[in-house]
PDB file of C-alpha atoms and ligand atoms in Angstrom:
ATOM      1  CA  MET A   1     185.943  97.919 126.087  1.00  0.00           C
ATOM      2  CA  ALA A   2     185.184 101.388 124.363  1.00  0.00           C
ATOM      3  CA  GLU A   3     182.984  99.230 122.213  1.00  0.00           C
ATOM      4  CA  PHE A   4     180.472  99.570 124.813  1.00  0.00           C
ATOM      5  CA  TRP A   5     180.264 103.384 124.346  1.00  0.00           C
ATOM      6  CA  HIS A   6     179.922 103.212 121.102  1.00  0.00           C
ATOM      7  CA  LYS A   7     177.288 101.004 120.966  1.00  0.00           C
ATOM      8  CA  GLN A   8     175.023 103.038 123.292  1.00  0.00           C
ATOM      9  CA  ILE A   9     175.952 106.053 121.530  1.00  0.00           C
ATOM     10  CA  GLU A  10     174.887 104.335 118.312  1.00  0.00           C
ATOM     11  CA  ARG A  11     171.691 103.225 119.259  1.00  0.00           C
ATOM     12  CA  ALA A  12     170.679 106.416 121.066  1.00  0.00           C
ATOM     13  CA  ASP A  13     171.615 108.435 118.003  1.00  0.00           C
ATOM     14  CA  HIS A  14     169.199 106.209 115.920  1.00  0.00           C
ATOM     15  CA  LEU A  15     166.472 106.190 118.355  1.00  0.00           C
ATOM     16  CA  ALA A  16     166.617 109.872 118.415  1.00  0.00           C
ATOM     17  CA  ARG A  17     165.888 110.400 115.180  1.00  0.00           C
ATOM     18  CA  GLU A  18     162.782 108.383 115.015  1.00  0.00           C
ATOM     19  CA  SER A  19     160.254 111.085 115.865  1.00  0.00           C
ATOM     20  CA  SER A  20     158.634 109.591 118.860  1.00  0.00           C
ATOM     21  CA  GLY A  21     157.688 111.118 122.281  1.00  0.00           C
ATOM     22  CA  SER A  22     161.135 110.286 123.616  1.00  0.00           C
ATOM     23  CA  MET A  23     163.234 112.103 120.606  1.00  0.00           C
ATOM     24  CA  GLU A  24     164.360 115.036 123.192  1.00  0.00           C
ATOM     25  CA  LEU A  25     165.035 112.739 125.863  1.00  0.00           C
ATOM     26  CA  LEU A  26     167.317 110.313 123.549  1.00  0.00           C
ATOM     27  CA  THR A  27     168.688 113.449 121.717  1.00  0.00           C
ATOM     28  CA  PHE A  28     170.268 114.619 125.079  1.00  0.00           C
ATOM     29  CA  TYR A  29     170.989 111.200 126.214  1.00  0.00           C
ATOM     30  CA  ALA A  30     173.281 110.538 123.371  1.00  0.00           C
ATOM     31  CA  GLN A  31     175.423 113.860 124.068  1.00  0.00           C
ATOM     32  CA  LEU A  32     175.665 113.088 127.704  1.00  0.00           C
ATOM     33  CA  LEU A  33     176.822 109.096 126.614  1.00  0.00           C
ATOM     34  CA  ARG A  34     179.400 110.892 124.487  1.00  0.00           C
ATOM     35  CA  ALA A  35     180.595 113.038 127.582  1.00  0.00           C
ATOM     36  CA  GLN A  36     180.839 110.240 129.539  1.00  0.00           C
ATOM     37  CA  GLU A  37     182.616 108.152 126.767  1.00  0.00           C
ATOM     38  CA  GLN A  38     185.216 110.758 126.951  1.00  0.00           C
ATOM     39  CA  ILE A  39     185.537 110.105 130.873  1.00  0.00           C
ATOM     40  CA  TYR A  40     186.281 106.525 130.090  1.00  0.00           C
ATOM     41  CA  GLU A  41     188.593 107.383 127.587  1.00  0.00           C
ATOM     42  CA  SER A  42     190.531 109.791 129.458  1.00  0.00           C
ATOM     43  CA  LEU A  43     190.867 107.518 132.456  1.00  0.00           C
ATOM     44  CA  ARG A  44     191.897 103.946 130.203  1.00  0.00           C
ATOM     45  CA  SER A  45     194.572 106.222 128.176  1.00  0.00           C
ATOM     46  CA  ARG A  46     196.084 107.792 130.860  1.00  0.00           C
ATOM     47  CA  ARG A  47     199.866 106.673 131.150  1.00  0.00           C
ATOM     48  CA  GLU A  48     201.371 104.911 133.853  1.00  0.00           C
ATOM     49  CA  TRP A  49     197.910 105.089 135.803  1.00  0.00           C
ATOM     50  CA  LEU A  50     195.605 102.919 137.542  1.00  0.00           C
ATOM     51  CA  PRO A  51     192.253 103.485 139.411  1.00  0.00           C
ATOM     52  CA  SER A  52     192.686 102.622 143.454  1.00  0.00           C
ATOM     53  CA  GLY A  53     189.111 101.927 143.663  1.00  0.00           C
ATOM     54  CA  ASP A  54     189.038 104.478 146.684  1.00  0.00           C
ATOM     55  CA  LEU A  55     187.223 107.737 144.684  1.00  0.00           C
ATOM     56  CA  GLU A  56     189.330 109.673 147.530  1.00  0.00           C
ATOM     57  CA  SER A  57     192.560 108.902 146.493  1.00  0.00           C
ATOM     58  CA  ASP A  58     191.470 108.825 142.681  1.00  0.00           C
ATOM     59  CA  LEU A  59     189.632 112.214 142.760  1.00  0.00           C
ATOM     60  CA  PRO A  60     192.926 114.145 141.870  1.00  0.00           C
ATOM     61  CA  VAL A  61     192.707 112.696 138.315  1.00  0.00           C
ATOM     62  CA  VAL A  62     188.551 112.196 137.856  1.00  0.00           C
ATOM     63  CA  GLN A  63     187.926 115.766 139.126  1.00  0.00           C
ATOM     64  CA  PRO A  64     189.297 117.152 136.318  1.00  0.00           C
ATOM     65  CA  LEU A  65     187.670 115.174 134.159  1.00  0.00           C
ATOM     66  CA  THR A  66     184.117 116.562 135.112  1.00  0.00           C
ATOM     67  CA  THR A  67     184.211 119.837 133.285  1.00  0.00           C
ATOM     68  CA  GLY A  68     183.650 118.522 130.023  1.00  0.00           C
ATOM     69  CA  LEU A  69     180.464 116.631 130.735  1.00  0.00           C
ATOM     70  CA  LEU A  70     178.954 119.670 132.963  1.00  0.00           C
ATOM     71  CA  GLU A  71     179.720 121.926 129.674  1.00  0.00           C
ATOM     72  CA  THR A  72     177.571 119.161 127.891  1.00  0.00           C
ATOM     73  CA  VAL A  73     174.907 119.268 130.082  1.00  0.00           C
ATOM     74  CA  ALA A  74     174.995 123.029 130.190  1.00  0.00           C
ATOM     75  CA  ARG A  75     174.960 123.007 126.475  1.00  0.00           C
ATOM     76  CA  HIS A  76     172.346 120.127 125.635  1.00  0.00           C
ATOM     77  CA  GLY A  77     170.617 119.697 129.018  1.00  0.00           C
ATOM     78  CA  PRO A  78     166.945 120.515 129.778  1.00  0.00           C
ATOM     79  CA  ALA A  79     167.042 123.862 131.286  1.00  0.00           C
ATOM     80  CA  SER A  80     167.133 123.031 135.192  1.00  0.00           C
ATOM     81  CA  LEU A  81     170.042 120.773 134.694  1.00  0.00           C
ATOM     82  CA  ALA A  82     171.725 123.406 132.031  1.00  0.00           C
ATOM     83  CA  GLU A  83     171.560 125.788 135.155  1.00  0.00           C
ATOM     84  CA  GLU A  84     172.748 123.492 137.652  1.00  0.00           C
ATOM     85  CA  ALA A  85     175.499 122.698 135.596  1.00  0.00           C
ATOM     86  CA  GLN A  86     176.554 126.305 135.207  1.00  0.00           C
ATOM     87  CA  VAL A  87     176.284 126.729 138.995  1.00  0.00           C
ATOM     88  CA  PHE A  88     178.696 123.522 139.382  1.00  0.00           C
ATOM     89  CA  LEU A  89     181.093 125.321 136.446  1.00  0.00           C
ATOM     90  CA  ALA A  90     181.170 128.198 138.791  1.00  0.00           C
ATOM     91  CA  SER A  91     181.891 126.862 142.051  1.00  0.00           C
ATOM     92  CA  ALA A  92     184.908 125.940 144.149  1.00  0.00           C
ATOM     93  CA  PRO A  93     186.299 122.209 142.874  1.00  0.00           C
ATOM     94  CA  ASP A  94     185.594 121.334 146.588  1.00  0.00           C
ATOM     95  CA  VAL A  95     181.665 121.507 145.955  1.00  0.00           C
ATOM     96  CA  MET A  96     181.996 119.033 142.949  1.00  0.00           C
ATOM     97  CA  ALA A  97     184.491 116.892 144.977  1.00  0.00           C
ATOM     98  CA  ARG A  98     181.831 116.449 148.093  1.00  0.00           C
ATOM     99  CA  GLU A  99     179.106 115.568 145.440  1.00  0.00           C
ATOM    100  CA  LEU A 100     181.438 112.913 144.075  1.00  0.00           C
ATOM    101  CA  LEU A 101     182.457 111.493 147.305  1.00  0.00           C
ATOM    102  CA  ASP A 102     178.821 111.400 148.736  1.00  0.00           C
ATOM    103  CA  HIS A 103     177.421 109.925 145.821  1.00  0.00           C
ATOM    104  CA  TRP A 104     180.089 106.890 145.687  1.00  0.00           C
ATOM    105  CA  ARG A 105     179.667 106.283 149.575  1.00  0.00           C
ATOM    106  CA  SER A 106     176.014 106.143 149.165  1.00  0.00           C
ATOM    107  CA  PRO A 107     174.618 106.334 145.691  1.00  0.00           C
ATOM    108  CA  THR A 108     170.692 107.855 145.145  1.00  0.00           C
ATOM    109  CA  ASP A 109     169.173 108.205 141.368  1.00  0.00           C
ATOM    110  CA  THR A 110     168.603 111.872 142.181  1.00  0.00           C
ATOM    111  CA  GLN A 111     172.500 112.843 142.159  1.00  0.00           C
ATOM    112  CA  PHE A 112     172.357 113.002 138.198  1.00  0.00           C
ATOM    113  CA  PHE A 113     176.008 114.869 138.068  1.00  0.00           C
ATOM    114  CA  ALA A 114     177.884 112.430 140.093  1.00  0.00           C
ATOM    115  CA  LYS A 115     175.934 109.528 139.210  1.00  0.00           C
ATOM    116  CA  SER A 116     176.890 110.435 135.498  1.00  0.00           C
ATOM    117  CA  ILE A 117     180.453 110.913 135.861  1.00  0.00           C
ATOM    118  CA  LEU A 118     180.898 107.871 137.875  1.00  0.00           C
ATOM    119  CA  GLN A 119     179.464 105.275 135.793  1.00  0.00           C
ATOM    120  CA  PRO A 120     182.212 105.627 133.413  1.00  0.00           C
ATOM    121  CA  TYR A 121     185.132 105.935 136.571  1.00  0.00           C
ATOM    122  CA  ALA A 122     183.088 102.742 138.098  1.00  0.00           C
ATOM    123  CA  ARG A 123     183.224 100.859 134.682  1.00  0.00           C
ATOM    124  CA  TRP A 124     186.412 101.406 134.182  1.00  0.00           C
ATOM    125  CA  LEU A 125     187.398  99.324 137.935  1.00  0.00           C
ATOM    126  CA  ALA A 126     185.275  96.882 136.892  1.00  0.00           C
ATOM    127  CA  GLU A 127     187.272  96.584 133.433  1.00  0.00           C
ATOM    128  CA  THR A 128     190.713  96.764 135.422  1.00  0.00           C
ATOM    129  CA  GLY A 129     189.338  94.495 138.178  1.00  0.00           C
ATOM    130  CA  THR A 130     189.741  96.953 140.626  1.00  0.00           C
ATOM    131  CA  PRO A 131     187.462  96.456 143.718  1.00  0.00           C
ATOM    132  CA  PRO A 132     185.608  99.563 144.700  1.00  0.00           C
ATOM    133  CA  ALA A 133     186.461 100.723 148.277  1.00  0.00           C
ATOM    134  CA  GLY A 134     184.712 103.234 150.724  1.00  0.00           C
ATOM    135  CA  ARG A 135     181.224 102.754 149.362  1.00  0.00           C
ATOM    136  CA  GLU A 136     178.567 101.848 152.287  1.00  0.00           C
ATOM    137  CA  LEU A 137     176.207  99.617 150.018  1.00  0.00           C
ATOM    138  CA  ALA A 138     173.805  96.721 151.622  1.00  0.00           C
ATOM    139  CA  GLY A 139     174.944  93.946 149.406  1.00  0.00           C
ATOM    140  CA  GLY A 140     172.942  90.801 148.816  1.00  0.00           C
ATOM    141  CA  GLU A 141     171.858  88.924 145.040  1.00  0.00           C
ATOM    142  CA  ARG A 142     169.796  92.174 144.443  1.00  0.00           C
ATOM    143  CA  SER A 143     172.733  94.619 144.225  1.00  0.00           C
ATOM    144  CA  CYS A 144     175.476  94.574 141.616  1.00  0.00           C
ATOM    145  CA  PRO A 145     178.443  91.572 143.008  1.00  0.00           C
ATOM    146  CA  PHE A 146     181.027  94.010 141.624  1.00  0.00           C
ATOM    147  CA  CYS A 147     180.189  97.574 143.179  1.00  0.00           C
ATOM    148  CA  GLY A 148     177.156  97.090 145.375  1.00  0.00           C
ATOM    149  CA  GLY A 149     174.890  99.426 143.092  1.00  0.00           C
ATOM    150  CA  LYS A 150     170.974  98.885 142.438  1.00  0.00           C
ATOM    151  CA  PRO A 151     169.529  97.623 139.069  1.00  0.00           C
ATOM    152  CA  GLN A 152     168.695 100.217 136.070  1.00  0.00           C
ATOM    153  CA  VAL A 153     167.283  97.843 133.863  1.00  0.00           C
ATOM    154  CA  SER A 154     166.439  94.236 133.634  1.00  0.00           C
ATOM    155  CA  PHE A 155     167.011  92.294 130.131  1.00  0.00           C
ATOM    156  CA  LEU A 156     166.653  88.910 128.806  1.00  0.00           C
ATOM    157  CA  GLN A 157     168.844  87.270 126.504  1.00  0.00           C
ATOM    158  CA  SER A 158     169.636  83.592 125.210  1.00  0.00           C
ATOM    159  CA  LYS A 159     173.127  82.662 126.499  1.00  0.00           C
ATOM    160  CA  GLU A 160     172.414  79.062 124.953  1.00  0.00           C
ATOM    161  CA  ARG A 161     171.509  79.008 121.559  1.00  0.00           C
ATOM    162  CA  ASN A 162     168.978  76.462 121.840  1.00  0.00           C
ATOM    163  CA  ALA A 163     167.302  78.128 125.038  1.00  0.00           C
ATOM    164  CA  GLU A 164     163.921  79.117 124.479  1.00  0.00           C
ATOM    165  CA  SER A 165     162.838  81.935 126.631  1.00  0.00           C
ATOM    166  CA  GLY A 166     166.500  83.316 127.849  1.00  0.00           C
ATOM    167  CA  ASN A 167     168.347  84.250 131.042  1.00  0.00           C
ATOM    168  CA  ARG A 168     167.610  87.191 132.884  1.00  0.00           C
ATOM    169  CA  ASP A 169     170.320  89.593 134.007  1.00  0.00           C
ATOM    170  CA  LEU A 170     169.953  92.956 136.007  1.00  0.00           C
ATOM    171  CA  LEU A 171     172.281  96.123 134.551  1.00  0.00           C
ATOM    172  CA  CYS A 172     173.918  97.931 137.447  1.00  0.00           C
ATOM    173  CA  ALA A 173     172.958 101.986 137.813  1.00  0.00           C
ATOM    174  CA  SER A 174     176.968 102.442 139.058  1.00  0.00           C
ATOM    175  CA  CYS A 175     179.300 100.709 137.116  1.00  0.00           C
ATOM    176  CA  LEU A 176     176.973  99.347 133.983  1.00  0.00           C
ATOM    177  CA  CYS A 177     177.840  95.769 134.382  1.00  0.00           C
ATOM    178  CA  SER A 178     175.548  93.056 134.560  1.00  0.00           C
ATOM    179  CA  TRP A 179     174.795  89.977 136.812  1.00  0.00           C
ATOM    180  CA  GLU A 180     172.629  87.148 136.144  1.00  0.00           C
ATOM    181  CA  PHE A 181     169.169  87.094 138.264  1.00  0.00           C
ATOM    182  CA  ARG A 182     166.343  84.950 138.753  1.00  0.00           C
ATOM    183  CA  ARG A 183     163.527  85.722 136.342  1.00  0.00           C
ATOM    184  CA  VAL A 184     160.523  85.613 138.444  1.00  0.00           C
ATOM    185  CA  VAL A 185     161.587  87.594 141.372  1.00  0.00           C
ATOM    186  CA  CYS A 186     161.339  91.245 142.330  1.00  0.00           C
ATOM    187  CA  ALA A 187     164.590  92.974 141.808  1.00  0.00           C
ATOM    188  CA  ASN A 188     163.812  95.023 144.708  1.00  0.00           C
ATOM    189  CA  CYS A 189     162.400  93.180 147.653  1.00  0.00           C
ATOM    190  CA  GLY A 190     162.881  89.521 146.525  1.00  0.00           C
ATOM    191  CA  GLU A 191     159.368  88.616 146.143  1.00  0.00           C
ATOM    192  CA  GLU A 192     159.063  85.241 144.441  1.00  0.00           C
ATOM    193  CA  ARG A 193     154.813  84.583 144.577  1.00  0.00           C
ATOM    194  CA  PRO A 194     153.783  85.105 141.158  1.00  0.00           C
ATOM    195  CA  ALA A 195     150.373  86.060 141.838  1.00  0.00           C
ATOM    196  CA  LYS A 196     152.349  89.108 143.056  1.00  0.00           C
ATOM    197  CA  LEU A 197     154.281  89.734 140.486  1.00  0.00           C
ATOM    198  CA  GLY A 198     152.949  91.507 137.305  1.00  0.00           C
ATOM    199  CA  TYR A 199     153.972  92.508 133.825  1.00  0.00           C
ATOM    200  CA  PHE A 200     152.882  95.120 131.633  1.00  0.00           C
ATOM    201  CA  GLN A 201     153.379  95.908 127.905  1.00  0.00           C
ATOM    202  CA  SER A 202     152.117  97.817 125.448  1.00  0.00           C
ATOM    203  CA  PRO A 203     151.964  97.325 121.429  1.00  0.00           C
ATOM    204  CA  GLU A 204     154.236 100.126 120.941  1.00  0.00           C
ATOM    205  CA  PHE A 205     157.112  98.618 122.681  1.00  0.00           C
ATOM    206  CA  ASP A 206     156.791  94.869 122.177  1.00  0.00           C
ATOM    207  CA  TYR A 207     160.049  94.032 123.505  1.00  0.00           C
ATOM    208  CA  VAL A 208     159.818  96.108 126.660  1.00  0.00           C
ATOM    209  CA  ARG A 209     157.742  95.478 129.801  1.00  0.00           C
ATOM    210  CA  ILE A 210     157.291  96.801 133.382  1.00  0.00           C
ATOM    211  CA  GLU A 211     158.135  94.255 135.829  1.00  0.00           C
ATOM    212  CA  ALA A 212     156.010  95.109 138.981  1.00  0.00           C
ATOM    213  CA  CYS A 213     155.762  94.313 142.633  1.00  0.00           C
ATOM    214  CA  ASP A 214     152.827  94.121 144.546  1.00  0.00           C
ATOM    215  CA  SER A 215     154.322  93.490 147.573  1.00  0.00           C
ATOM    216  CA  CYS A 216     156.831  96.201 147.562  1.00  0.00           C
ATOM    217  CA  LYS A 217     155.133  98.368 144.782  1.00  0.00           C
ATOM    218  CA  HIS A 218     158.660  98.999 143.192  1.00  0.00           C
ATOM    219  CA  TYR A 219     158.988  98.041 139.300  1.00  0.00           C
ATOM    220  CA  ILE A 220     161.908  97.861 136.856  1.00  0.00           C
ATOM    221  CA  LYS A 221     161.674  97.998 133.066  1.00  0.00           C
ATOM    222  CA  GLY A 222     162.639  94.753 131.240  1.00  0.00           C
ATOM    223  CA  ILE A 223     164.114  94.558 127.796  1.00  0.00           C
ATOM    224  CA  ASP A 224     163.408  91.486 125.901  1.00  0.00           C
ATOM    225  CA  LEU A 225     166.501  90.754 123.460  1.00  0.00           C
ATOM    226  CA  THR A 226     165.055  87.436 122.869  1.00  0.00           C
ATOM    227  CA  ARG A 227     162.382  89.181 120.837  1.00  0.00           C
ATOM    228  CA  PHE A 228     164.414  92.260 119.346  1.00  0.00           C
ATOM    229  CA  GLY A 229     167.898  91.662 119.384  1.00  0.00           C
ATOM    230  CA  HIS A 230     168.902  95.243 118.332  1.00  0.00           C
ATOM    231  CA  ALA A 231     167.627  97.006 121.422  1.00  0.00           C
ATOM    232  CA  VAL A 232     170.161  98.339 124.076  1.00  0.00           C
ATOM    233  CA  PRO A 233     169.201  97.414 127.110  1.00  0.00           C
ATOM    234  CA  LEU A 234     170.530 101.167 128.958  1.00  0.00           C
ATOM    235  CA  VAL A 235     168.985 102.886 125.866  1.00  0.00           C
ATOM    236  CA  ASP A 236     165.820 101.447 125.074  1.00  0.00           C
ATOM    237  CA  GLU A 237     164.834 101.695 128.583  1.00  0.00           C
ATOM    238  CA  ILE A 238     165.105 105.407 127.707  1.00  0.00           C
ATOM    239  CA  TYR A 239     163.052 105.243 124.403  1.00  0.00           C
ATOM    240  CA  SER A 240     160.351 103.581 125.986  1.00  0.00           C
ATOM    241  CA  ALA A 241     159.599 106.473 128.704  1.00  0.00           C
ATOM    242  CA  PRO A 242     155.980 106.672 128.241  1.00  0.00           C
ATOM    243  CA  LEU A 243     155.965 103.152 129.927  1.00  0.00           C
ATOM    244  CA  ASP A 244     157.378 104.766 133.128  1.00  0.00           C
ATOM    245  CA  LEU A 245     154.317 107.225 133.025  1.00  0.00           C
ATOM    246  CA  TRP A 246     151.562 104.302 132.790  1.00  0.00           C
ATOM    247  CA  ALA A 247     153.632 102.487 136.021  1.00  0.00           C
ATOM    248  CA  ARG A 248     153.748 105.655 138.166  1.00  0.00           C
ATOM    249  CA  GLU A 249     149.966 106.321 137.200  1.00  0.00           C
ATOM    250  CA  HIS A 250     149.566 102.822 138.878  1.00  0.00           C
ATOM    251  CA  GLY A 251     151.430 103.595 141.826  1.00  0.00           C
ATOM    252  CA  TYR A 252     154.543 102.070 141.136  1.00  0.00           C
ATOM    253  CA  LYS A 253     157.961 103.835 141.915  1.00  0.00           C
ATOM    254  CA  LYS A 254     161.032 102.730 139.781  1.00  0.00           C
ATOM    255  CA  ILE A 255     163.601 101.057 141.980  1.00  0.00           C
ATOM    256  CA  GLU A 256     166.274 103.403 140.146  1.00  0.00           C
ATOM    257  CA  LEU A 257     165.337 106.457 137.956  1.00  0.00           C
ATOM    258  CA  ASN A 258     167.453 106.803 135.108  1.00  0.00           C
ATOM    259  CA  LEU A 259     169.557 109.622 134.002  1.00  0.00           C
ATOM    260  CA  VAL A 260     167.199 111.433 132.201  1.00  0.00           C
ATOM    261  CA  GLY A 261     165.321 111.475 135.292  1.00  0.00           C
ATOM    262  CA  VAL A 262     162.349 108.815 133.881  1.00  0.00           C
TER     263      VAL A 262
HETATM  264 ZN1   ZN B 301     177.841  97.541 139.897  1.00  0.00          ZN
HETATM  265 ZN1   ZN B 302     159.216  93.929 145.726  1.00  0.00          ZN
END
């Protein structure tokens, strides 16, 4: 599904041209998506090779692909990430290997490079139906049924033509696949009592909302595709960065930071 990447890139380019507070973030994200697409395309077009799902055995194929992404970040990234990219580019290959394996076993949203590099790999696993191996993840309905990753963003869409309000899906931060999820439930702790769940919006982004939980004090952003069908959840989630500021100021912690660190 090369189309997936095109869709994200096109939307990021489009939103980066709008003069908004998130312009710099989106300009960088559009370049990052291109580097991720290249990793994905290299994996997909590799002759007589399919991933094993065990990153350690796939590393000889995956690792050489990291250079392009590191160079992109060194060129287009914010100063601190650009510096970090230079350090990785200059370091021995086993430094990045360790970073990737650590993240694969136990992902965190603060390992920017490993997360960006492994998203296209994990997505290729999903598309080839190769179950991931060697991950220590909790599982359960609040994690991705394919890879066990945490949700990056939630979105509403109408699956049946006559549906009034739409179904809710969560999009995985690790493999970028989505899964269906109940509407009125915290995606972090499973809280179901409506009095504990709050939704916050601003007129500037009327199709995006903060879905916050007062039991665990976490939040995720929700993109309502039934209100605005041109949105692309992963990208519009970044575009609406000012809402994250609001959420943090009100004491909520994001379930999973996005790739631009918001
Ligand atoms: Zn996943
Ligand atoms: Zn919660």
